[in-house]
mmCIF file of C-alpha atoms in Angstrom:
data_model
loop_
_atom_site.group_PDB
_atom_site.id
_atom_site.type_symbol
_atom_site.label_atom_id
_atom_site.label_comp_id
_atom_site.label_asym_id
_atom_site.label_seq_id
_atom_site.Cartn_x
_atom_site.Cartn_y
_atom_site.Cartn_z
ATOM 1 C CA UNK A 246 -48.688 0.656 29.251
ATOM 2 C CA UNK A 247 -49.495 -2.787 30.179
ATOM 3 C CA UNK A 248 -48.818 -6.032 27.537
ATOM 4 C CA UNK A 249 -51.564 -7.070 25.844
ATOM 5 C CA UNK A 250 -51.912 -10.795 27.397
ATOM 6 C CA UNK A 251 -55.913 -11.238 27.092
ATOM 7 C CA UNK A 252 -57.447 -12.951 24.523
ATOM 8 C CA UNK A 253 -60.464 -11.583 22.393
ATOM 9 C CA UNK A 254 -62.721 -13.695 23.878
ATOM 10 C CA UNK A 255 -61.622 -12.617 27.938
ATOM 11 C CA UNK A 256 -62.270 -8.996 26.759
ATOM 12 C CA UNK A 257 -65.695 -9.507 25.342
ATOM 13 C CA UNK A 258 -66.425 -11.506 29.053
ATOM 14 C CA UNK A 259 -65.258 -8.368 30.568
ATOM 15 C CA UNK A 260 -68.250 -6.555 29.300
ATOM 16 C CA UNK A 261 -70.838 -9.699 29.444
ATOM 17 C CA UNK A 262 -70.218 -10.940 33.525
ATOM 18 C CA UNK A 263 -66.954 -11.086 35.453
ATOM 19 C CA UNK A 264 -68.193 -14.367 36.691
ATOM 20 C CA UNK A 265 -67.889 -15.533 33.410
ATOM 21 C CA UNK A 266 -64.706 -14.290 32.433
ATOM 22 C CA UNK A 267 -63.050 -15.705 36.052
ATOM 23 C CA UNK A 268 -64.494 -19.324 34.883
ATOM 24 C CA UNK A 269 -63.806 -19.075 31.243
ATOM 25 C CA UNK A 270 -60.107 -18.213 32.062
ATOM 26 C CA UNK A 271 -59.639 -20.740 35.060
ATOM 27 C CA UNK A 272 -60.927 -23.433 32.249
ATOM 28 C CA UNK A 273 -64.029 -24.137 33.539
ATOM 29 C CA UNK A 274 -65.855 -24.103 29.909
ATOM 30 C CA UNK A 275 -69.195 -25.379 28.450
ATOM 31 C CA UNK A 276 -69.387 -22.873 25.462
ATOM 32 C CA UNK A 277 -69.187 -26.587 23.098
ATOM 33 C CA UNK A 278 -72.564 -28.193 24.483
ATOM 34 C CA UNK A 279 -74.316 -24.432 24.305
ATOM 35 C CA UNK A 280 -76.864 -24.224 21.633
ATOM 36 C CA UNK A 281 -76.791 -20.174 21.285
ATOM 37 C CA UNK A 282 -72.667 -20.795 20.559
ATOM 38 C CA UNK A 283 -72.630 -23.825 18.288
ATOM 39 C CA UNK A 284 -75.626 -21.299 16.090
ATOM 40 C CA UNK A 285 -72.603 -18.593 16.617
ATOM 41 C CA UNK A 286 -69.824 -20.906 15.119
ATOM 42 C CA UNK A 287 -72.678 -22.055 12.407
ATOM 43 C CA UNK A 288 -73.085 -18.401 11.015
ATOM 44 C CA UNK A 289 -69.033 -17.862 11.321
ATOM 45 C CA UNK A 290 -68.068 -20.792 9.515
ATOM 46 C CA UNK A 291 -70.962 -20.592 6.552
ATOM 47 C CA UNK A 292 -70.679 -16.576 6.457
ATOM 48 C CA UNK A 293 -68.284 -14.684 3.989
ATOM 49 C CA UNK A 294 -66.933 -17.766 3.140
ATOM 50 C CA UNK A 295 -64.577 -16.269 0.072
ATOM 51 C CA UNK A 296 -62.933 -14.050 2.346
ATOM 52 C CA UNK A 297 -62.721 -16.132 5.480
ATOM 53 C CA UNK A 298 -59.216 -17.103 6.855
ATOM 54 C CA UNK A 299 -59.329 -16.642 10.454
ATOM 55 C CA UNK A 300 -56.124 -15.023 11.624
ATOM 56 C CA UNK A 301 -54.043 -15.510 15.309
ATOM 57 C CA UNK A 302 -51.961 -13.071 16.205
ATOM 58 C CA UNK A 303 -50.636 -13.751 20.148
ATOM 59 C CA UNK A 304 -54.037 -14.269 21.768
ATOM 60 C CA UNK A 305 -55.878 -12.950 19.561
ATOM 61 C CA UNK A 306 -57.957 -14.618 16.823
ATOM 62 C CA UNK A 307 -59.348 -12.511 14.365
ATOM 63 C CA UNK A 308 -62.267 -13.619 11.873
ATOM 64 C CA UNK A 309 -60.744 -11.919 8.770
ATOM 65 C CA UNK A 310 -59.156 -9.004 7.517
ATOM 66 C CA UNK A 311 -60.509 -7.320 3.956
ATOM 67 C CA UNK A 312 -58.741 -6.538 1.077
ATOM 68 C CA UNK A 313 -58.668 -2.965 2.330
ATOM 69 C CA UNK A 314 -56.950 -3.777 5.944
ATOM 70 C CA UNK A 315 -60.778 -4.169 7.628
ATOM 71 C CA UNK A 316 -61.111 -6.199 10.710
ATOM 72 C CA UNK A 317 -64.057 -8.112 10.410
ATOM 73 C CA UNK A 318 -65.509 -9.936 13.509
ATOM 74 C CA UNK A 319 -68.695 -12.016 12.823
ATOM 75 C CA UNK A 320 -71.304 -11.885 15.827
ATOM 76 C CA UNK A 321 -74.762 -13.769 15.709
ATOM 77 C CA UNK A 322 -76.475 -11.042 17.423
ATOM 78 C CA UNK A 323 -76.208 -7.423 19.084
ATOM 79 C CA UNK A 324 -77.631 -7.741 22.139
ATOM 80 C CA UNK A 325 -73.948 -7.428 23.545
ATOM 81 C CA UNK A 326 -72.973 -4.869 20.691
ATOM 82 C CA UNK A 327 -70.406 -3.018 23.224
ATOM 83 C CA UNK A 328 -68.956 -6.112 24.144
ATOM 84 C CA UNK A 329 -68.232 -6.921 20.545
ATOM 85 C CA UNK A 330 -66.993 -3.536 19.887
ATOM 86 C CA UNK A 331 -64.252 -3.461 22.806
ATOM 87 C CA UNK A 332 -63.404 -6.931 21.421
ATOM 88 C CA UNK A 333 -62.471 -5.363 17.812
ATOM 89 C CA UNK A 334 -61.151 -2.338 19.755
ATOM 90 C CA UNK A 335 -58.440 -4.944 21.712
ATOM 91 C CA UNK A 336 -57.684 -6.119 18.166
ATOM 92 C CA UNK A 337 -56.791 -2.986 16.722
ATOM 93 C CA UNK A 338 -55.221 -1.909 19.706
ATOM 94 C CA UNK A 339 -53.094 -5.073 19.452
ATOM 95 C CA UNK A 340 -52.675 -4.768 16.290
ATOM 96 C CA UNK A 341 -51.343 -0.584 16.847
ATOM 97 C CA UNK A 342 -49.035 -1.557 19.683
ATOM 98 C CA UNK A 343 -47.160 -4.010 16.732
ATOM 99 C CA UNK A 344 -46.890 -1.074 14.608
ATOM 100 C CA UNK A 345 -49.381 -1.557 12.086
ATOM 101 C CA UNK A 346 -51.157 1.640 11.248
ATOM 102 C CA UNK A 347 -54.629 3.067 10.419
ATOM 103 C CA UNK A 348 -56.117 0.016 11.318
ATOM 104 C CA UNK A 349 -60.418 0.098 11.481
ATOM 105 C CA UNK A 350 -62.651 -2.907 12.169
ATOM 106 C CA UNK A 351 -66.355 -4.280 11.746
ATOM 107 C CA UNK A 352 -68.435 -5.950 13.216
ATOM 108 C CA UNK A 353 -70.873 -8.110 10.669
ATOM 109 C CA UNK A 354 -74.349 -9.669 11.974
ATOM 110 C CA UNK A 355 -75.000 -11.155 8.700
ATOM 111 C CA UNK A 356 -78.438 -12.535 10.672
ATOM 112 C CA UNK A 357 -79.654 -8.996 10.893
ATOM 113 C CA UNK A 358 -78.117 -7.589 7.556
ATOM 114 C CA UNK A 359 -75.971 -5.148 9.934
ATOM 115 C CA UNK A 360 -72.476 -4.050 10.133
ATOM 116 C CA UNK A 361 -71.324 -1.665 12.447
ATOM 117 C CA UNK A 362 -68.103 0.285 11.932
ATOM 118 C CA UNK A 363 -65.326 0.002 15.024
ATOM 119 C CA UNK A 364 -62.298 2.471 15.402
ATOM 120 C CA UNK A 365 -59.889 2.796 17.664
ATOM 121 C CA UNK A 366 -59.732 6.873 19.916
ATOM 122 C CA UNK A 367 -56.841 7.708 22.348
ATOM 123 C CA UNK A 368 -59.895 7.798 25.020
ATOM 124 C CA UNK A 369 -60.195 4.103 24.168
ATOM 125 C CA UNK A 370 -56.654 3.268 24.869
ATOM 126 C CA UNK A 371 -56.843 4.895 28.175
ATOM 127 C CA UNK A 372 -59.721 3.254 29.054
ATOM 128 C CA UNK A 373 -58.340 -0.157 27.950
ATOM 129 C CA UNK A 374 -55.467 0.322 30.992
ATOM 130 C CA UNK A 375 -58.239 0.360 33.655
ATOM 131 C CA UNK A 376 -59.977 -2.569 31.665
ATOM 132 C CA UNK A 377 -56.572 -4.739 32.061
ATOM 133 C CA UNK A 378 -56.237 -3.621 35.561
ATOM 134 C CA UNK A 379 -59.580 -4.729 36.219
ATOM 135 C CA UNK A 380 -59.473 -7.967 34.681
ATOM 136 C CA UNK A 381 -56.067 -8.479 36.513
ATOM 137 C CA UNK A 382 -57.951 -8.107 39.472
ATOM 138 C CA UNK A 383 -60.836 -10.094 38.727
ATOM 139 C CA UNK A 384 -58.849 -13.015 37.613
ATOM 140 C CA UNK A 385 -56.705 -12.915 40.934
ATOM 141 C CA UNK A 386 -58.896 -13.656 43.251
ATOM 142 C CA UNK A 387 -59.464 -17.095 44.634
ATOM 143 C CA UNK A 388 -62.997 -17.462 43.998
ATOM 144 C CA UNK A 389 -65.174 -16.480 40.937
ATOM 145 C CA UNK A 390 -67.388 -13.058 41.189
ATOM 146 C CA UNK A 391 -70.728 -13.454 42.230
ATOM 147 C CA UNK A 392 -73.650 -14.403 39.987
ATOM 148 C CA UNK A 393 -75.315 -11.138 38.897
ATOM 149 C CA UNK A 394 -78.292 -12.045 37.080
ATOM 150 C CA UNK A 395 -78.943 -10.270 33.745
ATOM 151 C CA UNK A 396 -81.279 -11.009 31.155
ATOM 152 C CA UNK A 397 -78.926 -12.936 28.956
ATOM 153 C CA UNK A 398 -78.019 -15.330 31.643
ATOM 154 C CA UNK A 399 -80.786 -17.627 30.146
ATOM 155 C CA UNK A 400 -78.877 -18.099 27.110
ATOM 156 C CA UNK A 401 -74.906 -18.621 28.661
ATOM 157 C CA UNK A 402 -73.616 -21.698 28.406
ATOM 158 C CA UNK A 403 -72.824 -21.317 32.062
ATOM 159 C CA UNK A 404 -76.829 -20.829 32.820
ATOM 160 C CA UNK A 405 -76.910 -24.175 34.666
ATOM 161 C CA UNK A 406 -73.393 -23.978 36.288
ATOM 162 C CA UNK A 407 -74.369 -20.680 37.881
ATOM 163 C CA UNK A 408 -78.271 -20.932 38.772
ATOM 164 C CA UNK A 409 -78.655 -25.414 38.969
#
């Protein structure tokens, strides 16, 4: 079993574009000029206000936990929905490997009224090994992946970095 050294944030990448992910982690960052992620911060900071005490644990920052032990991750949209649910996977998996038990998670896109329940399988910890190898290997190498253009690119706050 490998340590858990990624943040949240490097696992969602994972899912979204390696190239990404290799920038993001070499601190190459625009995410605070980017419209689409200030609107992001917007509904996290103005959402579930009563309950909201975000919560860092290692690398990991997580929105808020519930009175009932919940992990609650707040997301603008879902048009990366399994990217936001290996993030809250990583959390609970983090949050397993420190011994803390039965441990589920939520997603909540307050913009769409949605919430979409996360949990943690022994497949999923498996597959989080090849994930961390994978990373490992992406963040290794000298130069970042190459630009693999995807829908969403439009929207990344490293659209003009990648395509100017």
């Amino acid at each position: 079993m490998q340590n858990l050294n990624f943040t949240g944030t490097q696992i969602n990448y994972y899912f979204v574009c390696h190239r990404k992910l290799w920038l993001f982690t070499k601190d190459i960052r625009f995410e605070d000029e980017n419209e689409y992620v200030q609107l992001g911060r917007l509904i996290d900071e103005n959402t579930y206000k009563r309950n909201k005490k975000q919560i860092e644990i290692g690398k990991i920052k997580i929105d808020f936990i519930d009175n009932n032990g919940v992990i609650h991750e707040i997301k603008k949209s879902n048009k990366i929905e399994k990217a936001h649910i290996h993030q809250v996977k990583y959390y609970i998996l983090t949050l397993k490997r420190m011994g803390v038990e039965n441990i589920t998670g939520e997603i909540d896109y307050p913009k769409l009224k949605k919430r979409e329940t996360v949990l943690l399988t022994p497949e999923d910890e498996k597959e989080f090994e090849k994930i961390f190898s994978d990373i490992r290997e992406i963040l290794d190498k000298p130069k970042p992946p190459a630009i693999i253009k995807k829908t969403i690119c439009k929207k990344c706050a490293y659209f003009e970095f990648c395509f100017a």
